[in-house]
Amino acid sequence: TPELVPLLEADDIKQATAITAQHINKRLERGDQIDGVILGCTHYNLMLNGLREQYPEIIFFSQTEIIPAKLADYLKRHEEIRNKLTRGATQNIFLSEKRPDYEQYIETNIVTSV
């Protein structure tokens, strides 16, 4: 689905979600059982809530929910690595284009400590 990222970057989440729903519906119509869908691109998290509302019976796996918890667990089990990490550092985020929704997204989704 190469068209999804450009749509999501253009903040057309509704259209990207509709295209994703078409792909899911095609599989359901032909009788496929879908237990879960992996949203394998960082952009795809933007569709997560809409897809979950539309398909409550399907589990959607999102990197933004899985990776931070896995990393925190890994660091708890590997003190030798955790102890090498800097604490209290400043985070710099560089954008080629700043949209109004970026600041809110960053404030609510960027991990500030491990």
Coordinates of N, CA and C in Angstrom, one line a residue:
T1 N 0.8 -1.2 0.0 CA 0.0 0.0 0.0 C 0.9 1.3 0.0
P2 N 1.6 1.5 -1.1 CA 2.5 2.6 -1.1 C 1.8 4.0 -1.1
E3 N 0.5 4.0 -1.3 CA -0.2 5.3 -1.2 C -0.5 5.8 0.2
L4 N -0.3 4.9 1.2 CA -0.7 5.3 2.6 C 0.2 6.4 3.2
V5 N 1.5 6.2 3.1 CA 2.4 7.2 3.7 C 2.2 8.6 3.2
P6 N 2.2 8.8 1.8 CA 1.9 10.2 1.4 C 0.6 10.7 1.9
L7 N -0.4 9.9 2.0 CA -1.7 10.4 2.5 C -1.6 10.8 4.0
L8 N -0.9 9.9 4.8 CA -0.7 10.2 6.2 C 0.2 11.4 6.4
E9 N 1.2 11.6 5.6 CA 2.0 12.8 5.7 C 1.3 14.0 5.3
A10 N 0.3 13.9 4.5 CA -0.5 15.1 4.1 C -1.7 15.3 5.1
D11 N -1.7 14.5 6.2 CA -2.7 14.6 7.2 C -4.1 14.1 6.7
D12 N -4.1 13.2 5.7 CA -5.4 12.7 5.3 C -5.6 11.3 5.9
I13 N -5.7 11.3 7.2 CA -5.8 10.0 7.9 C -7.1 9.3 7.5
K14 N -8.1 10.1 7.3 CA -9.4 9.5 6.9 C -9.3 8.6 5.6
Q15 N -8.7 9.2 4.6 CA -8.5 8.5 3.3 C -7.6 7.3 3.5
A16 N -6.5 7.4 4.2 CA -5.6 6.3 4.4 C -6.3 5.2 5.2
T17 N -7.1 5.5 6.1 CA -7.9 4.5 6.9 C -8.9 3.8 6.0
A18 N -9.5 4.6 5.1 CA -10.5 4.0 4.2 C -9.8 3.0 3.2
I19 N -8.6 3.4 2.7 CA -7.9 2.4 1.8 C -7.5 1.2 2.6
T20 N -7.1 1.3 3.8 CA -6.7 0.2 4.6 C -7.9 -0.7 4.9
A21 N -9.1 -0.1 5.2 CA -10.3 -0.8 5.4 C -10.7 -1.6 4.1
Q22 N -10.5 -1.0 2.9 CA -10.8 -1.7 1.7 C -10.0 -3.0 1.6
H23 N -8.7 -2.9 2.0 CA -7.9 -4.1 1.9 C -8.4 -5.2 2.9
I24 N -8.7 -4.7 4.1 CA -9.2 -5.7 5.1 C -10.6 -6.3 4.6
N25 N -11.4 -5.4 4.1 CA -12.8 -5.9 3.7 C -12.7 -6.9 2.5
K26 N -11.7 -6.7 1.6 CA -11.5 -7.7 0.5 C -11.2 -9.1 1.1
R27 N -10.4 -9.1 2.1 CA -10.0 -10.4 2.7 C -11.2 -11.0 3.4
L28 N -11.9 -10.2 4.2 CA -13.0 -10.7 4.9 C -14.1 -11.2 3.9
E29 N -14.3 -10.5 2.8 CA -15.4 -10.9 1.8 C -15.0 -12.2 1.2
R30 N -13.8 -12.5 1.0 CA -13.4 -13.8 0.4 C -13.3 -14.9 1.4
G31 N -13.7 -14.6 2.7 CA -13.8 -15.6 3.7 C -12.6 -15.8 4.6
D32 N -11.5 -14.9 4.4 CA -10.4 -15.0 5.3 C -10.7 -14.7 6.7
Q33 N -10.1 -15.4 7.6 CA -10.3 -15.0 9.0 C -9.1 -14.1 9.4
I34 N -9.3 -12.9 9.9 CA -8.3 -12.0 10.3 C -8.3 -11.9 11.8
D35 N -7.3 -12.4 12.5 CA -7.2 -12.3 13.9 C -6.5 -11.0 14.3
G36 N -5.4 -10.7 13.5 CA -4.6 -9.5 13.8 C -4.0 -8.9 12.6
V37 N -3.7 -7.6 12.7 CA -3.1 -6.8 11.6 C -1.9 -6.1 12.2
I38 N -0.7 -6.3 11.6 CA 0.5 -5.6 12.0 C 0.6 -4.3 11.3
L39 N 0.6 -3.2 12.0 CA 0.8 -1.9 11.4 C 2.3 -1.6 11.4
G40 N 3.0 -2.1 10.3 CA 4.4 -2.2 10.3 C 5.2 -0.9 9.9
C41 N 4.6 0.2 9.9 CA 5.2 1.4 9.5 C 4.9 2.4 10.6
T42 N 5.9 3.3 10.9 CA 5.7 4.3 12.0 C 4.5 5.2 11.6
H43 N 4.3 5.4 10.4 CA 3.2 6.3 10.0 C 1.8 5.7 10.3
Y44 N 1.7 4.4 10.2 CA 0.4 3.7 10.3 C -0.2 3.9 11.7
N45 N 0.5 4.2 12.7 CA -0.1 4.4 14.0 C -1.1 5.5 13.9
L46 N -1.1 6.4 13.0 CA -2.1 7.5 12.9 C -3.4 6.9 12.6
M47 N -3.5 5.7 12.0 CA -4.8 5.1 11.6 C -5.3 4.2 12.7
L48 N -4.5 3.9 13.8 CA -4.8 2.9 14.8 C -6.2 3.1 15.4
N49 N -6.5 4.2 15.9 CA -7.8 4.4 16.6 C -9.0 4.2 15.6
G50 N -8.9 4.7 14.4 CA -10.0 4.6 13.4 C -10.2 3.1 13.1
L51 N -9.1 2.4 12.9 CA -9.2 1.0 12.5 C -9.8 0.1 13.7
R52 N -9.3 0.5 14.9 CA -9.9 -0.3 16.0 C -11.4 0.0 16.2
E53 N -11.8 1.2 15.9 CA -13.2 1.5 16.0 C -14.0 0.7 15.0
Q54 N -13.4 0.7 13.8 CA -14.1 0.0 12.7 C -14.1 -1.5 12.8
Y55 N -13.1 -2.1 13.4 CA -12.9 -3.5 13.4 C -12.6 -3.9 14.9
P56 N -13.5 -3.8 15.8 CA -13.2 -4.2 17.2 C -12.8 -5.6 17.4
E57 N -13.2 -6.5 16.5 CA -12.9 -7.9 16.6 C -11.4 -8.3 16.2
I58 N -10.7 -7.3 15.6 CA -9.4 -7.5 15.1 C -8.4 -6.9 16.0
I59 N -7.3 -7.6 16.3 CA -6.2 -7.0 17.1 C -5.3 -6.2 16.1
F60 N -5.0 -5.0 16.4 CA -4.1 -4.2 15.6 C -2.8 -4.0 16.4
F61 N -1.7 -4.4 15.9 CA -0.4 -4.3 16.5 C 0.3 -3.1 16.0
S62 N 0.6 -2.2 16.9 CA 1.3 -1.0 16.5 C 2.6 -0.8 17.2
Q63 N 3.6 -0.4 16.4 CA 5.0 -0.2 16.9 C 5.0 0.7 18.1
T64 N 4.2 1.7 18.1 CA 4.2 2.7 19.2 C 3.8 2.1 20.5
E65 N 3.0 1.1 20.4 CA 2.6 0.4 21.7 C 3.5 -0.7 22.1
I66 N 4.2 -1.3 21.1 CA 5.0 -2.5 21.4 C 6.4 -2.2 21.7
I67 N 7.1 -1.4 20.9 CA 8.5 -1.1 21.0 C 8.9 -0.5 22.4
P68 N 8.2 0.6 22.8 CA 8.7 1.2 24.1 C 8.6 0.3 25.3
A69 N 7.6 -0.5 25.4 CA 7.5 -1.5 26.5 C 8.6 -2.6 26.4
K70 N 8.8 -3.0 25.1 CA 9.8 -4.1 24.9 C 11.2 -3.5 25.3
L71 N 11.5 -2.3 24.9 CA 12.8 -1.6 25.2 C 12.9 -1.5 26.7
A72 N 11.9 -1.0 27.3 CA 12.0 -0.8 28.8 C 12.2 -2.1 29.5
D73 N 11.6 -3.2 29.1 CA 11.8 -4.5 29.6 C 13.2 -5.0 29.4
Y74 N 13.7 -4.8 28.2 CA 15.0 -5.2 27.8 C 16.1 -4.5 28.7
L75 N 15.9 -3.2 28.9 CA 16.8 -2.4 29.7 C 16.8 -2.8 31.1
K76 N 15.6 -3.2 31.6 CA 15.5 -3.7 33.0 C 16.3 -5.0 33.2
R77 N 16.3 -5.8 32.2 CA 17.0 -7.1 32.2 C 18.5 -7.0 31.8
H78 N 18.9 -5.9 31.3 CA 20.3 -5.7 30.9 C 20.9 -4.4 31.5
E79 N 21.1 -4.5 32.8 CA 21.7 -3.3 33.5 C 22.9 -2.8 32.9
E80 N 23.8 -3.7 32.3 CA 25.0 -3.2 31.7 C 24.8 -2.2 30.6
I81 N 23.7 -2.3 29.9 CA 23.4 -1.4 28.9 C 22.7 -0.2 29.4
R82 N 21.7 -0.4 30.3 CA 20.9 0.7 30.9 C 21.8 1.6 31.6
N83 N 22.8 1.1 32.3 CA 23.8 2.0 33.1 C 24.6 2.9 32.2
K84 N 24.7 2.6 30.9 CA 25.5 3.4 30.0 C 24.7 4.5 29.4
L85 N 23.3 4.5 29.6 CA 22.5 5.5 29.0 C 22.5 6.8 29.8
T86 N 22.5 7.9 29.0 CA 22.5 9.2 29.6 C 21.1 9.5 30.2
R87 N 21.1 10.2 31.3 CA 19.9 10.6 32.0 C 19.7 12.1 31.9
G88 N 18.5 12.6 31.8 CA 18.3 14.0 31.8 C 18.8 14.8 30.6
A89 N 18.9 14.1 29.5 CA 19.4 14.8 28.3 C 18.3 15.6 27.6
T90 N 18.7 16.5 26.8 CA 17.8 17.3 26.0 C 17.5 16.6 24.7
Q91 N 16.2 16.6 24.3 CA 15.8 15.9 23.1 C 15.6 17.0 22.0
N92 N 16.2 16.8 20.9 CA 16.0 17.8 19.8 C 15.3 17.0 18.7
I93 N 14.3 17.7 18.2 CA 13.5 17.1 17.1 C 13.5 18.1 15.9
F94 N 14.0 17.6 14.8 CA 14.1 18.4 13.6 C 13.1 18.0 12.6
L95 N 12.4 19.0 12.0 CA 11.4 18.7 11.0 C 11.6 19.5 9.8
S96 N 11.3 18.9 8.7 CA 11.5 19.6 7.4 C 10.3 20.5 7.2
E97 N 9.2 20.2 7.9 CA 8.0 21.1 7.8 C 7.2 20.9 9.1
K98 N 6.9 22.0 9.7 CA 6.2 22.0 11.0 C 4.7 22.3 10.7
R99 N 3.9 21.3 11.1 CA 2.4 21.4 11.0 C 1.9 21.6 12.4
P100 N 0.7 22.2 12.6 CA 0.2 22.4 13.9 C 0.0 21.1 14.7
D101 N -0.3 20.0 14.1 CA -0.5 18.8 14.8 C 0.8 18.1 15.3
Y102 N 1.9 18.5 14.8 CA 3.2 17.9 15.2 C 3.5 18.2 16.7
E103 N 3.3 19.4 17.1 CA 3.7 19.8 18.5 C 2.8 19.0 19.5
Q104 N 1.5 18.9 19.2 CA 0.6 18.1 20.1 C 1.0 16.6 20.1
Y105 N 1.3 16.1 18.9 CA 1.7 14.7 18.8 C 3.0 14.4 19.6
I106 N 4.0 15.3 19.4 CA 5.3 15.1 20.1 C 5.0 15.2 21.6
E107 N 4.3 16.1 22.1 CA 4.0 16.3 23.5 C 3.4 15.0 24.1
T108 N 2.5 14.4 23.4 CA 1.8 13.2 23.9 C 2.4 11.9 23.6
N109 N 3.3 11.8 22.7 CA 3.8 10.5 22.2 C 5.3 10.3 22.3
I110 N 6.0 11.3 22.6 CA 7.5 11.1 22.7 C 7.9 10.6 24.1
V111 N 8.6 9.6 24.2 CA 9.0 9.1 25.5 C 10.0 10.0 26.1
T112 N 9.8 10.5 27.3 CA 10.7 11.5 27.9 C 11.7 10.8 28.9
S113 N 11.5 9.6 29.3 CA 12.4 8.9 30.2 C 12.3 7.4 30.1
V114 N 13.4 6.8 30.4 CA 13.4 5.3 30.4 C 13.8 4.8 31.8

